[in-house]
Amino acid sequence: MSSLDDLRTTLVEHADAVEDRGALVRSVAVRERARGVRRRRRGLVAAVAALVLVGGVAVTTDVVRGPSGPEPAAAPTVAGREVPGSVSVLGHGYDLADTAQAAGDSDALRIRVPRDDVDRVVSLVASGLGGGAATLLRDGDPVARSLGDGGVEAPVRVYAGSTLVVRLGGAAPAARVGLATYAETGSRPAGAGEGEAFFPARREGDVLLGAVFSAGRDPGVRLSYRPSGRPAELWVSCATDQRGLWLQLEVDGRPAVATTCAPGSDGTPRFLSESGGAPGRDHEAELFVTRGADGPRVAPGDGTRLGLAAYDAEAPAAVVRGWEVARTVEVEGREWTSTDPASLGRLDADGRLVLDLTAAEDDVAVGFVLPRGPRTPRATGSLSGRLDSLGSFRNDTGSSMTGEVLLPRGEVWTLDPDGGVVLTWSPLS
């Protein structure tokens, strides 16, 4: 492979040399995994439970509370560095709630996230690395890295019950590392809705056209909208305490999607349909519930709440093997834009994409479009080893697309798409 143009040509040939071509839609499962991240809206907690120490590692842990008197609070510090008292992640506000810090080598810090309903993000903090690296692992996968002299890295999401490990590599003996944990305050970006059922005004490049919600014993909701350049994307929310209810979505009087609304559903929005009607025309979508998949339409009662939103969809960056590649994605609390893989790496003799991020200024997000059959894409880092979170896939009817994962800077990554195509995104923020 002698040039970037050669690499681009090879990547396109890989994408075009496939007999199986699915419909030009995104997978509902993929979009739910990549975009429908579960969010908790519980308001500011007066005292957030400290992260739980595991593995017997000696660390210092502090629960941060607001000042009790008129004196201004000193700027909080972790690992010798000032950290912000609050952060914003995709427009949602978080306040500093907990810190932990340590010094040492190898797995310098190991903590477990409490199993509760608090929505948290965590920033990796490091100082005195002396040319080494500090890496934050969430359940074994690297999600943040600090290099050089260290610093305060961008916050990433953590989940209830997750194990967080800060690992040092090649760092100076005086290296210090820590984590600053933030709990969601309830502030959010512009949008529509309340509680769990909230539709942001902008979602991965898509723009909200309108949203409606049921009230009391409303039998359903109707939404009129007019998409501009592409068919609208339709999102729904459902919260219920009843069994046997099914959500039915109709567009312009024709059935579009049917799915369950099970007890325990909390109203977290999820993507249902891109068949929201042709652009440049007025459309009406209706969301209602039935008793069972084919049962009669019912008034759900006070214990069930429905929400329906339409988005003006952003144009895809490309179509690869019948799949629309999103131009903008949200990965680990940041927005990313589609990037030509040829501008980031090279193909080795085995057709794997090699990304040398040892001197890169930022991380890279990747995904895969996979051909039919059982497939196991691999991402292997020179420091991190193989990512376990990618897993294996099987599709006997056509190609498939994985969700996006983050590859931290500071190492060489080798990507094996197992006969498929590698997709890459670079951070916007």
Protein backbone atom coordinates (compact mmCIF):
# COMPACT_ATOMS: atom_id res chain seq x y z
CA MET A 1 0.00 0.00 0.00
CA SER A 2 1.89 3.01 -1.28
CA SER A 3 -0.38 5.94 -0.57
CA LEU A 4 -3.51 7.15 1.20
CA ASP A 5 -5.34 7.05 -2.13
CA ASP A 6 -4.46 3.36 -2.46
CA LEU A 7 -5.80 2.72 1.03
CA ARG A 8 -9.03 4.58 0.30
CA THR A 9 -9.49 2.57 -2.90
CA THR A 10 -8.93 -0.69 -1.03
CA LEU A 11 -11.43 0.25 1.67
CA VAL A 12 -14.07 1.12 -0.94
CA GLU A 13 -13.41 -2.13 -2.79
CA HIS A 14 -13.92 -4.03 0.47
CA ALA A 15 -17.22 -2.21 0.96
CA ASP A 16 -18.46 -2.82 -2.60
CA ALA A 17 -17.41 -6.46 -3.02
CA VAL A 18 -20.30 -7.82 -0.97
CA GLU A 19 -23.35 -9.56 -2.38
CA ASP A 20 -25.51 -8.98 0.69
CA ARG A 21 -26.93 -5.48 0.94
CA GLY A 22 -29.44 -4.69 3.65
CA ALA A 23 -32.00 -1.96 3.45
CA LEU A 24 -30.57 1.53 3.73
CA VAL A 25 -31.50 1.89 7.37
CA ARG A 26 -29.66 1.80 10.65
CA SER A 27 -30.15 -1.16 12.93
CA VAL A 28 -32.62 -0.46 15.73
CA ALA A 29 -30.51 -2.55 18.10
CA VAL A 30 -27.33 -0.71 17.16
CA ARG A 31 -28.87 2.73 17.52
CA GLU A 32 -30.33 1.78 20.92
CA ARG A 33 -26.90 0.58 22.06
CA ALA A 34 -24.96 3.48 20.59
CA ARG A 35 -27.44 6.28 21.12
CA GLY A 36 -30.06 5.21 23.66
CA VAL A 37 -27.79 5.41 26.68
CA ARG A 38 -29.79 4.98 29.87
CA ARG A 39 -29.99 8.22 31.82
CA ARG A 40 -31.15 8.83 35.38
CA ARG A 41 -32.90 12.01 36.46
CA ARG A 42 -32.93 12.02 40.24
CA GLY A 43 -31.89 15.60 41.01
CA LEU A 44 -28.94 16.62 43.10
CA VAL A 45 -28.23 14.16 45.89
CA ALA A 46 -27.29 15.82 49.17
CA ALA A 47 -24.54 13.29 49.90
CA VAL A 48 -23.53 10.81 47.21
CA ALA A 49 -22.22 7.44 48.35
CA ALA A 50 -18.47 7.19 47.98
CA LEU A 51 -17.08 4.75 45.45
CA VAL A 52 -16.31 1.41 47.07
CA LEU A 53 -12.69 0.33 47.44
CA VAL A 54 -11.89 -3.14 46.11
CA GLY A 55 -8.82 -5.28 46.04
CA GLY A 56 -7.26 -3.84 49.20
CA VAL A 57 -5.53 -0.97 47.36
CA ALA A 58 -4.62 1.92 49.65
CA VAL A 59 -6.17 5.17 48.45
CA THR A 60 -7.50 8.41 49.86
CA THR A 61 -11.25 8.92 49.31
CA ASP A 62 -13.20 12.10 50.01
CA VAL A 63 -16.92 12.79 49.72
CA VAL A 64 -17.31 16.37 48.54
CA ARG A 65 -20.12 18.45 50.04
CA GLY A 66 -21.13 22.03 49.57
CA PRO A 67 -19.76 24.73 51.88
CA SER A 68 -21.59 25.08 55.20
CA GLY A 69 -20.77 28.75 55.79
CA PRO A 70 -20.15 31.98 53.94
CA GLU A 71 -16.46 31.22 53.33
CA PRO A 72 -15.83 30.25 49.67
CA ALA A 73 -14.70 26.66 49.25
CA ALA A 74 -11.12 26.11 48.15
CA ALA A 75 -10.66 24.74 44.65
CA PRO A 76 -10.77 20.93 44.94
CA THR A 77 -7.58 19.08 44.05
CA VAL A 78 -6.89 15.50 43.02
CA ALA A 79 -3.40 14.09 42.54
CA GLY A 80 -1.99 17.58 43.00
CA ARG A 81 -4.17 19.14 40.28
CA GLU A 82 -7.18 21.41 40.55
CA VAL A 83 -10.36 19.83 39.22
CA PRO A 84 -13.58 21.64 38.29
CA GLY A 85 -16.43 21.65 40.78
CA SER A 86 -18.90 20.94 37.99
CA VAL A 87 -18.81 19.63 34.42
CA SER A 88 -21.19 19.42 31.47
CA VAL A 89 -21.51 16.22 29.42
CA LEU A 90 -23.60 16.52 26.26
CA GLY A 91 -25.45 19.40 27.88
CA HIS A 92 -26.21 17.59 31.14
CA GLY A 93 -24.79 19.09 34.33
CA TYR A 94 -22.78 17.20 36.95
CA ASP A 95 -21.36 18.35 40.30
CA LEU A 96 -18.26 17.00 41.99
CA ALA A 97 -19.33 14.38 44.52
CA ASP A 98 -16.35 12.17 45.31
CA THR A 99 -12.58 11.92 44.80
CA ALA A 100 -10.01 9.17 45.15
CA GLN A 101 -6.26 9.32 44.66
CA ALA A 102 -3.19 7.15 45.03
CA ALA A 103 0.49 6.85 44.19
CA GLY A 104 2.33 3.75 43.06
CA ASP A 105 2.79 1.49 40.08
CA SER A 106 0.74 -1.01 38.08
CA ASP A 107 -2.92 -0.97 39.24
CA ALA A 108 -2.54 2.12 41.39
CA LEU A 109 -6.26 2.60 42.01
CA ARG A 110 -9.19 0.18 41.97
CA ILE A 111 -12.75 1.10 42.96
CA ARG A 112 -16.27 -0.14 42.37
CA VAL A 113 -19.22 2.04 41.41
CA PRO A 114 -22.20 1.66 43.81
CA ARG A 115 -25.28 -0.15 42.53
CA ASP A 116 -27.76 2.70 42.71
CA ASP A 117 -29.73 5.05 40.47
CA VAL A 118 -27.23 7.94 40.53
CA ASP A 119 -25.95 8.93 37.08
CA ARG A 120 -22.19 9.53 37.29
CA VAL A 121 -19.24 10.55 35.15
CA VAL A 122 -15.58 10.27 36.11
CA SER A 123 -12.46 12.24 35.14
CA LEU A 124 -9.02 10.63 35.21
CA VAL A 125 -6.43 12.87 36.87
CA ALA A 126 -2.65 12.34 36.80
CA SER A 127 0.56 14.20 37.57
CA GLY A 128 4.28 13.46 37.52
CA LEU A 129 4.00 10.67 34.96
CA GLY A 130 7.50 11.39 33.68
CA GLY A 131 6.74 10.27 30.13
CA GLY A 132 4.66 7.28 31.21
CA ALA A 133 0.93 6.70 30.92
CA ALA A 134 -2.07 6.43 33.24
CA THR A 135 -5.07 4.54 31.85
CA LEU A 136 -8.61 4.33 33.21
CA LEU A 137 -10.17 0.90 32.67
CA ARG A 138 -13.92 0.44 33.05
CA ASP A 139 -14.73 -3.25 33.47
CA GLY A 140 -11.47 -4.10 31.73
CA ASP A 141 -11.76 -1.77 28.74
CA PRO A 142 -9.65 1.42 28.44
CA VAL A 143 -11.84 4.54 28.30
CA ALA A 144 -9.40 7.37 29.15
CA ARG A 145 -5.65 7.94 29.15
CA SER A 146 -3.30 10.61 30.48
CA LEU A 147 0.18 11.06 28.99
CA GLY A 148 3.25 13.23 29.42
CA ASP A 149 3.02 15.34 32.56
CA GLY A 150 -0.58 14.21 33.06
CA GLY A 151 -3.64 16.40 33.46
CA VAL A 152 -7.40 16.32 34.00
CA GLU A 153 -8.97 14.22 31.25
CA ALA A 154 -12.45 14.57 29.76
CA PRO A 155 -15.15 12.89 31.90
CA VAL A 156 -16.49 9.49 30.81
CA ARG A 157 -19.61 7.63 31.86
CA VAL A 158 -19.55 4.95 34.53
CA TYR A 159 -22.31 2.50 35.33
CA ALA A 160 -23.77 0.98 38.47
CA GLY A 161 -21.64 -1.95 39.63
CA SER A 162 -18.74 -1.23 37.27
CA THR A 163 -15.17 -1.77 38.42
CA LEU A 164 -12.78 1.10 37.67
CA VAL A 165 -9.01 0.59 37.58
CA VAL A 166 -6.35 3.23 37.03
CA ARG A 167 -3.26 1.52 35.61
CA LEU A 168 0.19 3.07 35.38
CA GLY A 169 2.71 2.12 32.70
CA GLY A 170 6.28 3.37 32.44
CA ALA A 171 5.53 6.17 34.90
CA ALA A 172 8.02 7.86 37.22
CA PRO A 173 8.11 6.66 40.86
CA ALA A 174 6.61 9.96 41.99
CA ALA A 175 3.57 9.63 39.70
CA ARG A 176 0.20 10.40 41.29
CA VAL A 177 -3.21 9.43 39.91
CA GLY A 178 -6.80 9.95 40.93
CA LEU A 179 -10.44 10.02 39.92
CA ALA A 180 -12.89 12.89 40.25
CA THR A 181 -16.46 11.58 40.31
CA TYR A 182 -19.40 13.79 39.38
CA ALA A 183 -23.11 13.18 40.04
CA GLU A 184 -25.84 14.53 37.76
CA THR A 185 -27.58 17.65 39.01
CA GLY A 186 -30.74 17.45 36.91
CA SER A 187 -29.78 20.34 34.61
CA ARG A 188 -30.07 19.38 30.98
CA PRO A 189 -29.84 20.82 27.48
CA ALA A 190 -32.72 22.39 25.58
CA GLY A 191 -35.38 19.89 24.63
CA ALA A 192 -38.84 18.54 25.46
CA GLY A 193 -40.16 16.36 28.29
CA GLU A 194 -39.51 15.72 31.94
CA GLY A 195 -38.16 12.97 34.15
CA GLU A 196 -36.76 10.04 32.21
CA ALA A 197 -38.86 10.88 29.14
CA PHE A 198 -36.72 13.68 27.73
CA PHE A 199 -35.95 14.36 24.08
CA PRO A 200 -32.98 16.73 23.56
CA ALA A 201 -33.25 19.46 20.94
CA ARG A 202 -30.25 17.95 19.17
CA ARG A 203 -29.23 14.30 19.16
CA GLU A 204 -26.12 13.19 17.26
CA GLY A 205 -26.62 15.79 14.54
CA ASP A 206 -30.41 15.24 14.31
CA VAL A 207 -32.69 18.20 15.12
CA LEU A 208 -35.92 17.86 17.12
CA LEU A 209 -39.02 18.71 15.05
CA GLY A 210 -41.54 18.17 17.85
CA ALA A 211 -42.58 15.94 20.74
CA VAL A 212 -45.84 15.00 22.48
CA PHE A 213 -46.63 13.17 25.73
CA SER A 214 -49.66 11.38 27.09
CA ALA A 215 -51.45 12.69 30.17
CA GLY A 216 -53.64 10.73 32.56
CA ARG A 217 -55.74 8.17 30.71
CA ASP A 218 -55.00 9.40 27.18
CA PRO A 219 -55.37 6.45 24.79
CA GLY A 220 -52.38 7.57 22.73
CA VAL A 221 -50.50 10.52 21.27
CA ARG A 222 -50.36 12.08 17.79
CA LEU A 223 -47.56 14.20 16.34
CA SER A 224 -47.55 16.23 13.13
CA TYR A 225 -44.20 17.14 11.56
CA ARG A 226 -42.51 18.00 8.27
CA PRO A 227 -38.95 16.66 7.68
CA SER A 228 -36.69 18.67 5.41
CA GLY A 229 -33.95 16.77 3.56
CA ARG A 230 -34.42 13.17 4.76
CA PRO A 231 -37.10 10.90 6.25
CA ALA A 232 -37.69 11.72 9.90
CA GLU A 233 -36.33 9.59 12.73
CA LEU A 234 -38.99 8.68 15.29
CA TRP A 235 -38.17 8.08 18.96
CA VAL A 236 -40.57 6.83 21.63
CA SER A 237 -40.66 6.57 25.40
CA CYS A 238 -42.81 4.31 27.53
CA ALA A 239 -43.20 3.93 31.30
CA THR A 240 -45.74 1.46 32.68
CA ASP A 241 -46.70 -0.64 35.68
CA GLN A 242 -48.92 -2.98 33.64
CA ARG A 243 -48.24 -6.32 32.00
CA GLY A 244 -49.04 -7.32 28.45
CA LEU A 245 -48.95 -3.88 26.83
CA TRP A 246 -47.52 -3.37 23.35
CA LEU A 247 -46.50 -0.10 21.75
CA GLN A 248 -47.93 0.43 18.27
CA LEU A 249 -46.46 3.13 16.02
CA GLU A 250 -48.30 4.22 12.90
CA VAL A 251 -47.10 6.76 10.33
CA ASP A 252 -49.72 8.38 8.09
CA GLY A 253 -52.22 5.72 9.14
CA ARG A 254 -49.98 2.76 8.25
CA PRO A 255 -48.38 0.41 10.81
CA ALA A 256 -44.67 1.09 11.22
CA VAL A 257 -43.29 -0.66 14.33
CA ALA A 258 -44.68 -2.74 17.20
CA THR A 259 -42.74 -3.52 20.38
CA THR A 260 -43.34 -4.31 24.03
CA CYS A 261 -43.83 -1.80 26.82
CA ALA A 262 -43.01 -4.01 29.78
CA PRO A 263 -43.45 -3.34 33.52
CA GLY A 264 -40.39 -1.59 34.80
CA SER A 265 -39.98 0.48 31.63
CA ASP A 266 -39.00 3.90 32.95
CA GLY A 267 -39.60 6.12 29.95
CA THR A 268 -36.00 6.26 28.73
CA PRO A 269 -36.32 7.27 25.05
CA ARG A 270 -35.41 4.68 22.45
CA PHE A 271 -35.11 4.76 18.71
CA LEU A 272 -37.88 2.95 16.85
CA SER A 273 -38.16 3.99 13.24
CA GLU A 274 -36.56 5.87 10.38
CA SER A 275 -39.68 5.35 8.26
CA GLY A 276 -41.03 8.71 9.36
CA GLY A 277 -42.25 9.76 5.92
CA ALA A 278 -40.68 11.41 2.89
CA PRO A 279 -39.03 14.81 3.31
CA GLY A 280 -40.74 17.99 2.20
CA ARG A 281 -44.22 16.73 3.09
CA ASP A 282 -46.48 16.90 6.14
CA HIS A 283 -46.83 13.67 8.12
CA GLU A 284 -48.62 12.44 11.21
CA ALA A 285 -47.39 9.71 13.56
CA GLU A 286 -49.53 8.06 16.22
CA LEU A 287 -48.31 6.07 19.22
CA PHE A 288 -50.77 3.95 21.22
CA VAL A 289 -50.91 0.70 23.20
CA THR A 290 -52.69 -2.61 22.67
CA ARG A 291 -53.31 -5.57 24.94
CA GLY A 292 -50.78 -7.98 23.42
CA ALA A 293 -49.10 -7.72 20.04
CA ASP A 294 -52.34 -8.23 18.09
CA GLY A 295 -54.86 -7.39 20.77
CA PRO A 296 -57.36 -4.56 21.03
CA ARG A 297 -56.39 -0.96 21.55
CA VAL A 298 -56.71 0.04 25.20
CA ALA A 299 -56.61 3.13 27.37
CA PRO A 300 -53.45 2.44 29.38
CA GLY A 301 -54.47 4.13 32.62
CA ASP A 302 -52.67 6.46 34.98
CA GLY A 303 -49.72 4.08 35.44
CA THR A 304 -48.59 4.32 31.82
CA ARG A 305 -46.94 7.32 30.17
CA LEU A 306 -46.07 7.62 26.49
CA GLY A 307 -43.86 10.01 24.58
CA LEU A 308 -43.24 10.45 20.85
CA ALA A 309 -40.66 12.66 19.11
CA ALA A 310 -39.67 13.31 15.50
CA TYR A 311 -36.18 14.36 14.45
CA ASP A 312 -34.91 15.89 11.23
CA ALA A 313 -32.20 13.36 10.42
CA GLU A 314 -28.65 14.37 9.59
CA ALA A 315 -27.35 13.09 6.24
CA PRO A 316 -25.10 10.03 6.61
CA ALA A 317 -21.36 10.29 6.02
CA ALA A 318 -21.43 7.27 3.69
CA VAL A 319 -23.30 4.08 2.86
CA VAL A 320 -21.19 0.98 3.44
CA ARG A 321 -22.54 -2.44 2.51
CA GLY A 322 -26.08 -1.09 2.69
CA TRP A 323 -25.59 0.59 6.08
CA GLU A 324 -25.79 4.32 6.61
CA VAL A 325 -22.71 5.48 8.51
CA ALA A 326 -23.69 8.21 10.96
CA ARG A 327 -21.87 11.48 10.39
CA THR A 328 -22.12 12.39 14.09
CA VAL A 329 -22.11 9.93 17.00
CA GLU A 330 -21.98 10.19 20.78
CA VAL A 331 -19.34 8.01 22.44
CA GLU A 332 -18.27 8.20 26.09
CA GLY A 333 -19.96 11.55 26.69
CA ARG A 334 -18.48 13.34 23.68
CA GLU A 335 -19.57 14.04 20.10
CA TRP A 336 -17.52 12.57 17.26
CA THR A 337 -17.54 13.13 13.50
CA SER A 338 -17.01 10.53 10.81
CA THR A 339 -13.43 10.42 9.54
CA ASP A 340 -11.81 8.71 6.56
CA PRO A 341 -9.93 5.69 7.99
CA ALA A 342 -7.25 6.22 5.35
CA SER A 343 -6.34 9.55 6.94
CA LEU A 344 -5.68 7.88 10.29
CA GLY A 345 -3.83 4.66 9.50
CA ARG A 346 -2.51 2.08 7.07
CA LEU A 347 -3.34 -1.47 6.02
CA ASP A 348 -0.89 -4.21 6.98
CA ALA A 349 -0.07 -7.31 4.92
CA ASP A 350 -3.10 -9.13 6.38
CA GLY A 351 -5.56 -6.38 5.48
CA ARG A 352 -5.88 -5.09 9.05
CA LEU A 353 -6.09 -1.36 9.70
CA VAL A 354 -3.22 -0.12 11.88
CA LEU A 355 -3.76 3.14 13.77
CA ASP A 356 -0.62 4.59 15.33
CA LEU A 357 -1.92 6.85 18.10
CA THR A 358 1.33 7.02 20.09
CA ALA A 359 1.76 10.73 19.30
CA ALA A 360 -1.91 11.54 18.63
CA GLU A 361 -3.52 14.50 20.37
CA ASP A 362 -6.80 12.70 20.93
CA ASP A 363 -8.58 9.36 20.92
CA VAL A 364 -10.41 7.65 18.05
CA ALA A 365 -13.83 5.96 18.02
CA VAL A 366 -14.30 2.93 15.78
CA GLY A 367 -17.03 0.59 14.62
CA PHE A 368 -17.40 -2.21 12.09
CA VAL A 369 -19.70 -3.21 9.25
CA LEU A 370 -19.60 -7.01 9.13
CA PRO A 371 -20.58 -9.45 6.36
CA ARG A 372 -23.12 -12.24 6.76
CA GLY A 373 -22.42 -15.14 9.09
CA PRO A 374 -20.60 -15.45 12.42
CA ARG A 375 -18.00 -12.69 12.77
CA THR A 376 -15.58 -11.61 15.48
CA PRO A 377 -14.05 -8.17 14.89
CA ARG A 378 -10.96 -7.41 16.94
CA ALA A 379 -9.30 -4.26 18.24
CA THR A 380 -5.91 -4.91 19.82
CA GLY A 381 -3.73 -2.23 21.42
CA SER A 382 0.03 -2.39 21.98
CA LEU A 383 -0.61 -1.41 25.63
CA SER A 384 -4.23 -2.40 26.22
CA GLY A 385 -4.29 -5.77 24.51
CA ARG A 386 -7.49 -7.02 22.90
CA LEU A 387 -10.76 -5.27 23.74
CA ASP A 388 -13.25 -7.75 25.18
CA SER A 389 -16.29 -5.52 24.77
CA LEU A 390 -16.58 -5.95 20.99
CA GLY A 391 -17.79 -9.55 21.30
CA SER A 392 -18.95 -11.78 18.45
CA PHE A 393 -21.81 -11.29 15.99
CA ARG A 394 -23.93 -13.55 13.84
CA ASN A 395 -26.29 -12.48 11.06
CA ASP A 396 -27.52 -15.11 8.63
CA THR A 397 -29.60 -12.77 6.47
CA GLY A 398 -27.18 -9.97 5.56
CA SER A 399 -24.53 -7.61 6.82
CA SER A 400 -24.56 -6.05 10.28
CA MET A 401 -23.12 -3.02 12.06
CA THR A 402 -21.57 -2.86 15.52
CA GLY A 403 -21.81 -0.04 18.02
CA GLU A 404 -18.95 2.41 18.46
CA VAL A 405 -16.09 1.93 20.93
CA LEU A 406 -13.31 4.28 22.03
CA LEU A 407 -9.61 3.64 21.36
CA PRO A 408 -7.40 5.74 23.69
CA ARG A 409 -4.41 7.61 22.30
CA GLY A 410 -0.86 6.72 23.31
CA GLU A 411 -0.54 3.30 21.66
CA VAL A 412 -0.75 1.44 18.35
CA TRP A 413 -4.11 -0.18 17.59
CA THR A 414 -4.59 -3.02 15.10
CA LEU A 415 -8.15 -3.48 13.84
CA ASP A 416 -9.23 -6.75 12.25
CA PRO A 417 -12.75 -6.45 10.77
CA ASP A 418 -13.00 -10.21 10.04
CA GLY A 419 -13.91 -9.65 6.42
CA GLY A 420 -15.79 -6.43 7.08
CA VAL A 421 -15.01 -2.72 7.00
CA VAL A 422 -13.62 -0.46 9.74
CA LEU A 423 -15.41 2.83 10.47
CA THR A 424 -13.69 5.70 12.32
CA TRP A 425 -14.76 8.91 14.04
CA SER A 426 -12.70 11.79 15.48
CA PRO A 427 -13.81 13.92 18.48
CA LEU A 428 -15.68 17.17 17.99
CA SER A 429 -15.41 18.07 21.68
